[in-house]
């Protein structure tokens, strides 16, 4: 059985991941409404990734025979001052999640729950990538905010489609 403190925190993290999903859908919808389809597509896809993270955590708890509580989430931000704001918000969110993920690994280690610590390793690596991706995108969006088609071109070039499936990723619930 995973450590009780870890189970509690991982259940909370399921909520943070679903909240991230909702927030990224809200960002995608904002860009869709501004007719910036590549930015919209990027955030719709990002949202699905966040849902995937939540479901991987749910699967881990189920496999470990631990209690799973699917939490409600608070409403995402839906109005934005300009096209930079959603990306800035996303970068803040990814930095916050990185701290949460590291704290989860720390909780597991403190409890001597090395199986759970090991489970968190994939998420630690994933957060490095997500923070880097959002940092790059924020730089591009800041530079080209008055030429949004340059941002759209950047996304077509640098983020063309679905990323290939990662064989090291934990299995999500429902798949
Ligand atoms: Fe996530
Ligand atoms: Fe993320």
GROMACS .gro file of N, CA and C and ligand atoms in nm:
model
  527
    1UNK      N    1   0.085  -0.122   0.000
    1UNK     CA    2   0.000   0.000   0.000
    1UNK      C    3   0.088   0.126   0.000
    2UNK      N    4   0.052   0.225  -0.082
    2UNK     CA    5   0.126   0.351  -0.075
    2UNK      C    6   0.104   0.421   0.060
    3UNK      N    7   0.197   0.507   0.096
    3UNK     CA    8   0.187   0.580   0.224
    3UNK      C    9   0.060   0.666   0.224
    4UNK      N   10  -0.007   0.670   0.341
    4UNK     CA   11  -0.134   0.744   0.351
    4UNK      C   12  -0.116   0.892   0.313
    5UNK      N   13  -0.006   0.952   0.358
    5UNK     CA   14   0.016   1.095   0.327
    5UNK      C   15   0.029   1.115   0.176
    6UNK      N   16   0.093   1.019   0.110
    6UNK     CA   17   0.109   1.029  -0.036
    6UNK      C   18  -0.026   1.013  -0.106
    7UNK      N   19  -0.105   0.918  -0.060
    7UNK     CA   20  -0.238   0.896  -0.120
    7UNK      C   21  -0.322   1.023  -0.111
    8UNK      N   22  -0.321   1.089   0.007
    8UNK     CA   23  -0.398   1.213   0.023
    8UNK      C   24  -0.352   1.319  -0.077
    9UNK      N   25  -0.221   1.336  -0.086
    9UNK     CA   26  -0.167   1.441  -0.174
    9UNK      C   27  -0.189   1.407  -0.320
   10UNK      N   28  -0.180   1.278  -0.355
   10UNK     CA   29  -0.200   1.241  -0.495
   10UNK      C   30  -0.347   1.262  -0.534
   11UNK      N   31  -0.438   1.234  -0.443
   11UNK     CA   32  -0.579   1.264  -0.470
   11UNK      C   33  -0.600   1.414  -0.493
   12UNK      N   34  -0.532   1.496  -0.413
   12UNK     CA   35  -0.540   1.642  -0.435
   12UNK      C   36  -0.483   1.678  -0.572
   13UNK      N   37  -0.375   1.611  -0.609
   13UNK     CA   38  -0.312   1.641  -0.738
   13UNK      C   39  -0.404   1.605  -0.855
   14UNK      N   40  -0.482   1.500  -0.839
   14UNK     CA   41  -0.582   1.466  -0.943
   14UNK      C   42  -0.669   1.588  -0.968
   15UNK      N   43  -0.709   1.656  -0.860
   15UNK     CA   44  -0.788   1.778  -0.873
   15UNK      C   45  -0.712   1.888  -0.945
   16UNK      N   46  -0.584   1.905  -0.913
   16UNK     CA   47  -0.505   2.010  -0.980
   16UNK      C   48  -0.492   1.981  -1.130
   17UNK      N   49  -0.478   1.853  -1.165
   17UNK     CA   50  -0.464   1.817  -1.307
   17UNK      C   51  -0.595   1.841  -1.382
   18UNK      N   52  -0.707   1.806  -1.319
   18UNK     CA   53  -0.837   1.833  -1.383
   18UNK      C   54  -0.860   1.985  -1.393
   19UNK      N   55  -0.818   2.060  -1.292
   19UNK     CA   56  -0.831   2.206  -1.297
   19UNK      C   57  -0.747   2.260  -1.413
   20UNK      N   58  -0.627   2.203  -1.433
   20UNK     CA   59  -0.541   2.244  -1.544
   20UNK      C   60  -0.611   2.213  -1.677
   21UNK      N   61  -0.676   2.097  -1.684
   21UNK     CA   62  -0.754   2.062  -1.804
   21UNK      C   63  -0.857   2.170  -1.835
   22UNK      N   64  -0.937   2.207  -1.734
   22UNK     CA   65  -1.042   2.307  -1.754
   22UNK      C   66  -0.981   2.441  -1.796
   23UNK      N   67  -0.869   2.478  -1.732
   23UNK     CA   68  -0.807   2.606  -1.763
   23UNK      C   69  -0.758   2.608  -1.908
   24UNK      N   70  -0.701   2.496  -1.953
   24UNK     CA   71  -0.650   2.493  -2.091
   24UNK      C   72  -0.764   2.490  -2.192
   25UNK      N   73  -0.875   2.426  -2.158
   25UNK     CA   74  -0.992   2.434  -2.247
   25UNK      C   75  -1.035   2.580  -2.257
   26UNK      N   76  -1.038   2.651  -2.143
   26UNK     CA   77  -1.078   2.793  -2.144
   26UNK      C   78  -0.983   2.876  -2.230
   27UNK      N   79  -0.854   2.849  -2.222
   27UNK     CA   80  -0.756   2.920  -2.307
   27UNK      C   81  -0.783   2.889  -2.454
   28UNK      N   82  -0.807   2.762  -2.485
   28UNK     CA   83  -0.832   2.719  -2.623
   28UNK      C   84  -0.956   2.788  -2.679
   29UNK      N   85  -1.060   2.793  -2.598
   29UNK     CA   86  -1.186   2.854  -2.643
   29UNK      C   87  -1.166   3.004  -2.670
   30UNK      N   88  -1.087   3.069  -2.583
   30UNK     CA   89  -1.057   3.211  -2.604
   30UNK      C   90  -0.989   3.230  -2.741
   31UNK      N   91  -0.887   3.150  -2.769
   31UNK     CA   92  -0.816   3.164  -2.897
   31UNK      C   93  -0.905   3.125  -3.015
   32UNK      N   94  -0.987   3.025  -2.997
   32UNK     CA   95  -1.081   2.986  -3.103
   32UNK      C   96  -1.173   3.104  -3.135
   33UNK      N   97  -1.219   3.172  -3.031
   33UNK     CA   98  -1.305   3.290  -3.051
   33UNK      C   99  -1.234   3.405  -3.119
   34UNK      N  100  -1.101   3.411  -3.103
   34UNK     CA  101  -1.021   3.516  -3.168
   34UNK      C  102  -0.976   3.472  -3.307
   35UNK      N  103  -1.024   3.356  -3.353
   35UNK     CA  104  -0.982   3.297  -3.482
   35UNK      C  105  -0.830   3.285  -3.491
   36UNK      N  106  -0.775   3.223  -3.388
   36UNK     CA  107  -0.633   3.185  -3.390
   36UNK      C  108  -0.630   3.033  -3.372
   37UNK      N  109  -0.657   2.961  -3.483
   37UNK     CA  110  -0.683   2.817  -3.471
   37UNK      C  111  -0.564   2.734  -3.423
   38UNK      N  112  -0.443   2.779  -3.454
   38UNK     CA  113  -0.328   2.699  -3.409
   38UNK      C  114  -0.307   2.712  -3.259
   39UNK      N  115  -0.323   2.834  -3.207
   39UNK     CA  116  -0.315   2.852  -3.061
   39UNK      C  117  -0.427   2.773  -2.993
   40UNK      N  118  -0.545   2.776  -3.054
   40UNK     CA  119  -0.658   2.699  -2.998
   40UNK      C  120  -0.624   2.551  -2.997
   41UNK      N  121  -0.575   2.500  -3.109
   41UNK     CA  122  -0.542   2.357  -3.120
   41UNK      C  123  -0.436   2.317  -3.017
   42UNK      N  124  -0.336   2.403  -3.003
   42UNK     CA  125  -0.230   2.376  -2.906
   42UNK      C  126  -0.288   2.359  -2.765
   43UNK      N  127  -0.379   2.448  -2.728
   43UNK     CA  128  -0.435   2.442  -2.591
   43UNK      C  129  -0.540   2.330  -2.576
   44UNK      N  130  -0.616   2.302  -2.682
   44UNK     CA  131  -0.707   2.186  -2.672
   44UNK      C  132  -0.625   2.058  -2.647
   45UNK      N  133  -0.514   2.046  -2.717
   45UNK     CA  134  -0.431   1.927  -2.703
   45UNK      C  135  -0.364   1.923  -2.565
   46UNK      N  136  -0.318   2.041  -2.521
   46UNK     CA  137  -0.258   2.051  -2.387
   46UNK      C  138  -0.359   2.010  -2.279
   47UNK      N  139  -0.484   2.050  -2.302
   47UNK     CA  140  -0.590   2.015  -2.206
   47UNK      C  141  -0.604   1.863  -2.195
   48UNK      N  142  -0.603   1.796  -2.310
   48UNK     CA  143  -0.615   1.649  -2.309
   48UNK      C  144  -0.499   1.584  -2.235
   49UNK      N  145  -0.381   1.644  -2.250
   49UNK     CA  146  -0.265   1.591  -2.177
   49UNK      C  147  -0.288   1.598  -2.027
   50UNK      N  148  -0.346   1.711  -1.982
   50UNK     CA  149  -0.370   1.728  -1.837
   50UNK      C  150  -0.471   1.625  -1.787
   51UNK      N  151  -0.574   1.604  -1.866
   51UNK     CA  152  -0.671   1.498  -1.831
   51UNK      C  153  -0.599   1.364  -1.821
   52UNK      N  154  -0.509   1.340  -1.916
   52UNK     CA  155  -0.431   1.216  -1.914
   52UNK      C  156  -0.351   1.202  -1.785
   53UNK      N  157  -0.289   1.312  -1.741
   53UNK     CA  158  -0.212   1.306  -1.616
   53UNK      C  159  -0.302   1.265  -1.499
   54UNK      N  160  -0.420   1.328  -1.492
   54UNK     CA  161  -0.514   1.294  -1.384
   54UNK      C  162  -0.549   1.146  -1.389
   55UNK      N  163  -0.575   1.095  -1.509
   55UNK     CA  164  -0.617   0.956  -1.523
   55UNK      C  165  -0.503   0.858  -1.494
   56UNK      N  166  -0.378   0.899  -1.520
   56UNK     CA  167  -0.264   0.814  -1.482
   56UNK      C  168  -0.256   0.803  -1.330
   57UNK      N  169  -0.282   0.912  -1.262
   57UNK     CA  170  -0.279   0.912  -1.115
   57UNK      C  171  -0.393   0.827  -1.059
   58UNK      N  172  -0.509   0.838  -1.124
   58UNK     CA  173  -0.624   0.755  -1.082
   58UNK      C  174  -0.590   0.607  -1.099
   59UNK      N  175  -0.530   0.574  -1.212
   59UNK     CA  176  -0.491   0.434  -1.237
   59UNK      C  177  -0.393   0.384  -1.131
   60UNK      N  178  -0.297   0.467  -1.095
   60UNK     CA  179  -0.198   0.427  -0.994
   60UNK      C  180  -0.267   0.397  -0.861
   61UNK      N  181  -0.358   0.485  -0.821
   61UNK     CA  182  -0.430   0.466  -0.694
   61UNK      C  183  -0.515   0.339  -0.700
   62UNK      N  184  -0.582   0.317  -0.812
   62UNK     CA  185  -0.663   0.195  -0.827
   62UNK      C  186  -0.575   0.071  -0.818
   63UNK      N  187  -0.464   0.072  -0.891
   63UNK     CA  188  -0.375  -0.045  -0.894
   63UNK      C  189  -0.319  -0.073  -0.754
   64UNK      N  190  -0.299   0.033  -0.676
   64UNK     CA  191  -0.242   0.017  -0.542
   64UNK      C  192  -0.351  -0.010  -0.438
   65UNK      N  193  -0.474  -0.023  -0.484
   65UNK     CA  194  -0.586  -0.051  -0.395
   65UNK      C  195  -0.604   0.060  -0.290
   66UNK      N  196  -0.575   0.182  -0.331
   66UNK     CA  197  -0.591   0.298  -0.242
   66UNK      C  198  -0.724   0.368  -0.275
   67UNK      N  199  -0.771   0.450  -0.184
   67UNK     CA  200  -0.897   0.522  -0.205
   67UNK      C  201  -0.876   0.630  -0.312
   68UNK      N  202  -0.969   0.637  -0.407
   68UNK     CA  203  -0.965   0.743  -0.509
   68UNK      C  204  -1.084   0.834  -0.486
   69UNK      N  205  -1.058   0.964  -0.474
   69UNK     CA  206  -1.169   1.059  -0.465
   69UNK      C  207  -1.155   1.154  -0.582
   70UNK      N  208  -1.256   1.159  -0.667
   70UNK     CA  209  -1.250   1.250  -0.782
   70UNK      C  210  -1.305   1.385  -0.736
   71UNK      N  211  -1.217   1.485  -0.727
   71UNK     CA  212  -1.260   1.613  -0.668
   71UNK      C  213  -1.327   1.705  -0.769
   72UNK      N  214  -1.406   1.799  -0.719
   72UNK     CA  215  -1.454   1.909  -0.803
   72UNK      C  216  -1.341   2.008  -0.823
   73UNK      N  217  -1.355   2.094  -0.921
   73UNK     CA  218  -1.250   2.194  -0.945
   73UNK      C  219  -1.313   2.334  -0.946
   74UNK      N  220  -1.233   2.434  -0.907
   74UNK     CA  221  -1.284   2.571  -0.912
   74UNK      C  222  -1.280   2.621  -1.056
   75UNK      N  223  -1.361   2.721  -1.083
   75UNK     CA  224  -1.378   2.769  -1.221
   75UNK      C  225  -1.248   2.826  -1.276
   76UNK      N  226  -1.218   2.799  -1.402
   76UNK     CA  227  -1.098   2.856  -1.464
   76UNK      C  228  -1.120   3.003  -1.500
   77UNK      N  229  -1.009   3.071  -1.527
   77UNK     CA  230  -1.019   3.208  -1.581
   77UNK      C  231  -1.059   3.198  -1.728
   78UNK      N  232  -1.159   3.277  -1.767
   78UNK     CA  233  -1.209   3.267  -1.905
   78UNK      C  234  -1.190   3.396  -1.984
   79UNK      N  235  -1.172   3.509  -1.916
   79UNK     CA  236  -1.151   3.635  -1.987
   79UNK      C  237  -1.004   3.672  -1.983
   80UNK      N  238  -0.953   3.724  -2.094
   80UNK     CA  239  -0.811   3.757  -2.101
   80UNK      C  240  -0.794   3.895  -2.164
   81UNK      N  241  -0.694   3.970  -2.112
   81UNK     CA  242  -0.672   4.108  -2.157
   81UNK      C  243  -0.622   4.111  -2.302
   82UNK      N  244  -0.539   4.014  -2.337
   82UNK     CA  245  -0.481   4.014  -2.472
   82UNK      C  246  -0.434   3.871  -2.502
   83UNK      N  247  -0.376   3.850  -2.618
   83UNK     CA  248  -0.341   3.712  -2.658
   83UNK      C  249  -0.217   3.659  -2.585
   84UNK      N  250  -0.147   3.747  -2.513
   84UNK     CA  251  -0.032   3.700  -2.434
   84UNK      C  252  -0.079   3.636  -2.303
   85UNK      N  253  -0.186   3.691  -2.247
   85UNK     CA  254  -0.227   3.656  -2.110
   85UNK      C  255  -0.250   3.506  -2.087
   86UNK      N  256  -0.317   3.435  -2.177
   86UNK     CA  257  -0.337   3.291  -2.151
   86UNK      C  258  -0.207   3.213  -2.142
   87UNK      N  259  -0.108   3.250  -2.221
   87UNK     CA  260   0.020   3.177  -2.219
   87UNK      C  261   0.095   3.210  -2.090
   88UNK      N  262   0.090   3.335  -2.048
   88UNK     CA  263   0.154   3.374  -1.921
   88UNK      C  264   0.090   3.297  -1.806
   89UNK      N  265  -0.042   3.287  -1.809
   89UNK     CA  266  -0.113   3.213  -1.706
   89UNK      C  267  -0.075   3.064  -1.709
   90UNK      N  268  -0.062   3.011  -1.830
   90UNK     CA  269  -0.025   2.869  -1.846
   90UNK      C  270   0.115   2.843  -1.790
   91UNK      N  271   0.207   2.935  -1.815
   91UNK     CA  272   0.343   2.916  -1.762
   91UNK      C  273   0.342   2.918  -1.610
   92UNK      N  274   0.267   3.013  -1.551
   92UNK     CA  275   0.253   3.016  -1.404
   92UNK      C  276   0.199   2.884  -1.354
   93UNK      N  277   0.097   2.834  -1.423
   93UNK     CA  278   0.034   2.709  -1.382
   93UNK      C  279   0.134   2.593  -1.387
   94UNK      N  280   0.212   2.586  -1.495
   94UNK     CA  281   0.309   2.477  -1.508
   94UNK      C  282   0.416   2.485  -1.401
   95UNK      N  283   0.457   2.607  -1.365
   95UNK     CA  284   0.557   2.622  -1.257
   95UNK      C  285   0.499   2.575  -1.125
   96UNK      N  286   0.373   2.609  -1.102
   96UNK     CA  287   0.307   2.567  -0.978
   96UNK      C  288   0.296   2.415  -0.972
   97UNK      N  289   0.255   2.355  -1.084
   97UNK     CA  290   0.241   2.209  -1.089
   97UNK      C  291   0.376   2.141  -1.066
   98UNK      N  292   0.483   2.200  -1.121
   98UNK     CA  293   0.616   2.143  -1.099
   98UNK      C  294   0.647   2.137  -0.950
   99UNK      N  295   0.615   2.243  -0.878
   99UNK     CA  296   0.637   2.242  -0.732
   99UNK      C  297   0.553   2.133  -0.666
  100UNK      N  298   0.428   2.120  -0.710
  100UNK     CA  299   0.339   2.018  -0.652
  100UNK      C  300   0.393   1.878  -0.677
  101UNK      N  301   0.440   1.855  -0.799
  101UNK     CA  302   0.492   1.722  -0.835
  101UNK      C  303   0.617   1.689  -0.753
  102UNK      N  304   0.706   1.789  -0.740
  102UNK     CA  305   0.826   1.766  -0.660
  102UNK      C  306   0.791   1.739  -0.515
  103UNK      N  307   0.691   1.811  -0.463
  103UNK     CA  308   0.649   1.791  -0.324
  103UNK      C  309   0.592   1.649  -0.307
  104UNK      N  310   0.521   1.602  -0.408
  104UNK     CA  311   0.467   1.465  -0.403
  104UNK      C  312   0.579   1.362  -0.395
  105UNK      N  313   0.682   1.380  -0.476
  105UNK     CA  314   0.796   1.288  -0.471
  105UNK      C  315   0.861   1.296  -0.333
  106UNK      N  316   0.870   1.416  -0.278
  106UNK     CA  317   0.927   1.435  -0.144
  106UNK      C  318   0.846   1.365  -0.037
  107UNK      N  319   0.713   1.376  -0.046
  107UNK     CA  320   0.626   1.310   0.051
  107UNK      C  321   0.647   1.159   0.047
  108UNK      N  322   0.656   1.104  -0.073
  108UNK     CA  323   0.676   0.960  -0.088
  108UNK      C  324   0.810   0.918  -0.027
  109UNK      N  325   0.913   0.996  -0.055
  109UNK     CA  326   1.045   0.960  -0.005
  109UNK      C  327   1.050   0.967   0.147
  110UNK      N  328   0.996   1.075   0.203
  110UNK     CA  329   0.994   1.090   0.350
  110UNK      C  330   0.926   0.972   0.417
  111UNK      N  331   0.821   0.920   0.349
  111UNK     CA  332   0.746   0.809   0.408
  111UNK      C  333   0.811   0.674   0.379
  112UNK      N  334   0.925   0.675   0.309
  112UNK     CA  335   0.989   0.549   0.272
  112UNK      C  336   0.909   0.471   0.170
  113UNK      N  337   0.823   0.542   0.094
  113UNK     CA  338   0.737   0.479  -0.007
  113UNK      C  339   0.806   0.496  -0.143
  114UNK      N  340   0.903   0.406  -0.170
  114UNK     CA  341   0.987   0.424  -0.288
  114UNK      C  342   0.914   0.388  -0.417
  115UNK      N  343   0.810   0.308  -0.406
  115UNK     CA  344   0.729   0.276  -0.525
  115UNK      C  345   0.658   0.402  -0.575
  116UNK      N  346   0.601   0.477  -0.482
  116UNK     CA  347   0.532   0.600  -0.520
  116UNK      C  348   0.632   0.705  -0.566
  117UNK      N  349   0.747   0.708  -0.502
  117UNK     CA  350   0.850   0.803  -0.545
  117UNK      C  351   0.887   0.774  -0.691
  118UNK      N  352   0.902   0.646  -0.721
  118UNK     CA  353   0.937   0.604  -0.857
  118UNK      C  354   0.825   0.643  -0.955
  119UNK      N  355   0.700   0.627  -0.913
  119UNK     CA  356   0.585   0.664  -0.998
  119UNK      C  357   0.594   0.812  -1.036
  120UNK      N  358   0.641   0.896  -0.945
  120UNK     CA  359   0.645   1.040  -0.972
  120UNK      C  360   0.755   1.080  -1.070
  121UNK      N  361   0.852   0.989  -1.095
  121UNK     CA  362   0.966   1.027  -1.179
  121UNK      C  363   0.923   1.072  -1.319
  122UNK      N  364   0.826   1.001  -1.377
  122UNK     CA  365   0.781   1.038  -1.513
  122UNK      C  366   0.723   1.179  -1.515
  123UNK      N  367   0.649   1.213  -1.409
  123UNK     CA  368   0.585   1.345  -1.402
  123UNK      C  369   0.689   1.456  -1.384
  124UNK      N  370   0.797   1.424  -1.312
  124UNK     CA  371   0.904   1.523  -1.294
  124UNK      C  372   0.965   1.558  -1.430
  125UNK      N  373   0.991   1.456  -1.508
  125UNK     CA  374   1.047   1.475  -1.643
  125UNK      C  375   0.947   1.551  -1.732
  126UNK      N  376   0.821   1.512  -1.724
  126UNK     CA  377   0.715   1.576  -1.802
  126UNK      C  378   0.707   1.726  -1.770
  127UNK      N  379   0.720   1.763  -1.643
  127UNK     CA  380   0.710   1.904  -1.605
  127UNK      C  381   0.826   1.986  -1.660
  128UNK      N  382   0.945   1.926  -1.666
  128UNK     CA  383   1.059   1.999  -1.725
  128UNK      C  384   1.023   2.038  -1.868
  129UNK      N  385   0.965   1.942  -1.941
  129UNK     CA  386   0.924   1.965  -2.079
  129UNK      C  387   0.815   2.071  -2.089
  130UNK      N  388   0.714   2.061  -2.003
  130UNK     CA  389   0.600   2.152  -2.012
  130UNK      C  390   0.640   2.296  -1.980
  131UNK      N  391   0.726   2.313  -1.879
  131UNK     CA  392   0.772   2.448  -1.845
  131UNK      C  393   0.855   2.504  -1.961
  132UNK      N  394   0.940   2.419  -2.020
  132UNK     CA  395   1.022   2.464  -2.133
  132UNK      C  396   0.934   2.503  -2.252
  133UNK      N  397   0.834   2.422  -2.283
  133UNK     CA  398   0.744   2.451  -2.395
  133UNK      C  399   0.671   2.583  -2.375
  134UNK      N  400   0.617   2.605  -2.254
  134UNK     CA  401   0.542   2.728  -2.228
  134UNK      C  402   0.634   2.850  -2.224
  135UNK      N  403   0.757   2.831  -2.175
  135UNK     CA  404   0.854   2.942  -2.174
  135UNK      C  405   0.884   2.986  -2.316
  136UNK      N  406   0.907   2.890  -2.405
  136UNK     CA  407   0.932   2.920  -2.546
  136UNK      C  408   0.812   2.991  -2.607
  137UNK      N  409   0.693   2.936  -2.583
  137UNK     CA  410   0.572   2.993  -2.644
  137UNK      C  411   0.549   3.135  -2.593
  138UNK      N  412   0.574   3.159  -2.464
  138UNK     CA  413   0.554   3.295  -2.409
  138UNK      C  414   0.649   3.393  -2.477
  139UNK      N  415   0.772   3.349  -2.502
  139UNK     CA  416   0.869   3.436  -2.569
  139UNK      C  417   0.817   3.471  -2.709
  140UNK      N  418   0.769   3.370  -2.780
  140UNK     CA  419   0.720   3.392  -2.918
  140UNK      C  420   0.597   3.482  -2.918
  141UNK      N  421   0.505   3.457  -2.825
  141UNK     CA  422   0.380   3.534  -2.820
  141UNK      C  423   0.409   3.679  -2.783
  142UNK      N  424   0.501   3.700  -2.691
  142UNK     CA  425   0.540   3.837  -2.654
  142UNK      C  426   0.600   3.910  -2.773
  143UNK      N  427   0.688   3.841  -2.845
  143UNK     CA  428   0.758   3.904  -2.956
  143UNK      C  429   0.663   3.936  -3.071
  144UNK      N  430   0.565   3.849  -3.093
  144UNK     CA  431   0.480   3.862  -3.213
  144UNK      C  432   0.336   3.895  -3.180
  145UNK      N  433   0.310   3.955  -3.064
  145UNK     CA  434   0.170   3.976  -3.025
  145UNK      C  435   0.095   4.065  -3.123
  146UNK      N  436   0.167   4.149  -3.198
  146UNK     CA  437   0.097   4.234  -3.295
  146UNK      C  438   0.097   4.173  -3.436
  147UNK      N  439   0.163   4.058  -3.448
  147UNK     CA  440   0.158   3.981  -3.574
  147UNK      C  441   0.121   3.837  -3.541
  148UNK      N  442  -0.004   3.815  -3.495
  148UNK     CA  443  -0.038   3.682  -3.445
  148UNK      C  444  -0.021   3.570  -3.547
  149UNK      N  445  -0.021   3.605  -3.677
  149UNK     CA  446  -0.001   3.499  -3.777
  149UNK      C  447   0.139   3.440  -3.766
  150UNK      N  448   0.236   3.518  -3.717
  150UNK     CA  449   0.371   3.464  -3.694
  150UNK      C  450   0.366   3.358  -3.583
  151UNK      N  451   0.281   3.381  -3.483
  151UNK     CA  452   0.267   3.283  -3.374
  151UNK      C  453   0.203   3.155  -3.430
  152UNK      N  454   0.101   3.175  -3.514
  152UNK     CA  455   0.034   3.060  -3.575
  152UNK      C  456   0.133   2.979  -3.659
  153UNK      N  457   0.217   3.049  -3.736
  153UNK     CA  458   0.317   2.980  -3.819
  153UNK      C  459   0.417   2.904  -3.731
  154UNK      N  460   0.458   2.967  -3.623
  154UNK     CA  461   0.551   2.901  -3.529
  154UNK      C  462   0.492   2.769  -3.479
  155UNK      N  463   0.364   2.772  -3.445
  155UNK     CA  464   0.303   2.650  -3.391
  155UNK      C  465   0.292   2.541  -3.498
  156UNK      N  466   0.259   2.580  -3.621
  156UNK     CA  467   0.252   2.482  -3.730
  156UNK      C  468   0.388   2.417  -3.749
  157UNK      N  469   0.492   2.498  -3.741
  157UNK     CA  470   0.629   2.450  -3.764
  157UNK      C  471   0.681   2.366  -3.647
  158UNK      N  472   0.663   2.418  -3.526
  158UNK     CA  473   0.730   2.356  -3.410
  158UNK      C  474   0.642   2.255  -3.335
  159UNK      N  475   0.511   2.269  -3.348
  159UNK     CA  476   0.420   2.176  -3.279
  159UNK      C  477   0.316   2.125  -3.378
  160UNK      N  478   0.363   2.049  -3.479
  160UNK     CA  479   0.276   2.014  -3.591
  160UNK      C  480   0.159   1.923  -3.558
  161UNK      N  481   0.175   1.830  -3.467
  161UNK     CA  482   0.062   1.737  -3.447
  161UNK      C  483   0.073   1.669  -3.314
  162UNK      N  484   0.003   1.562  -3.303
  162UNK     CA  485   0.011   1.480  -3.182
  162UNK      C  486   0.156   1.438  -3.161
  163UNK      N  487   0.200   1.445  -3.037
  163UNK     CA  488   0.330   1.387  -3.008
  163UNK      C  489   0.314   1.236  -3.008
  164UNK      N  490   0.418   1.167  -3.052
  164UNK     CA  491   0.413   1.021  -3.053
  164UNK      C  492   0.389   0.969  -2.913
  165UNK      N  493   0.327   0.854  -2.902
  165UNK     CA  494   0.297   0.804  -2.768
  165UNK      C  495   0.428   0.766  -2.699
  166UNK      N  496   0.435   0.796  -2.571
  166UNK     CA  497   0.555   0.776  -2.491
  166UNK      C  498   0.544   0.641  -2.419
  167UNK      N  499   0.626   0.544  -2.460
  167UNK     CA  500   0.613   0.410  -2.403
  167UNK      C  501   0.644   0.405  -2.252
  168UNK      N  502   0.714   0.510  -2.202
  168UNK     CA  503   0.747   0.511  -2.058
  168UNK      C  504   0.637   0.575  -1.974
  169UNK      N  505   0.533   0.630  -2.041
  169UNK     CA  506   0.428   0.700  -1.966
  169UNK      C  507   0.344   0.599  -1.886
  170UNK      N  508   0.306   0.637  -1.764
  170UNK     CA  509   0.217   0.549  -1.687
  170UNK      C  510   0.084   0.531  -1.759
  171UNK      N  511   0.020   0.417  -1.738
  171UNK     CA  512  -0.105   0.386  -1.808
  171UNK      C  513  -0.220   0.462  -1.741
  172UNK      N  514  -0.303   0.531  -1.821
  172UNK     CA  515  -0.417   0.602  -1.761
  172UNK      C  516  -0.535   0.509  -1.732
  173UNK      N  517  -0.616   0.543  -1.637
  173UNK     CA  518  -0.742   0.472  -1.614
  173UNK      C  519  -0.829   0.489  -1.738
  174UNK      N  520  -0.902   0.386  -1.774
  174UNK     CA  521  -0.994   0.395  -1.887
  174UNK      C  522  -0.931   0.360  -2.021
  175UNK      N  523  -0.804   0.323  -2.020
  175UNK     CA  524  -0.739   0.283  -2.147
  175UNK      C  525  -0.675   0.146  -2.129
  176LIG    FE1  526  -0.016   1.791  -1.575
  177LIG    FE1  527   0.096   2.050  -1.766
   0.00000   0.00000   0.00000
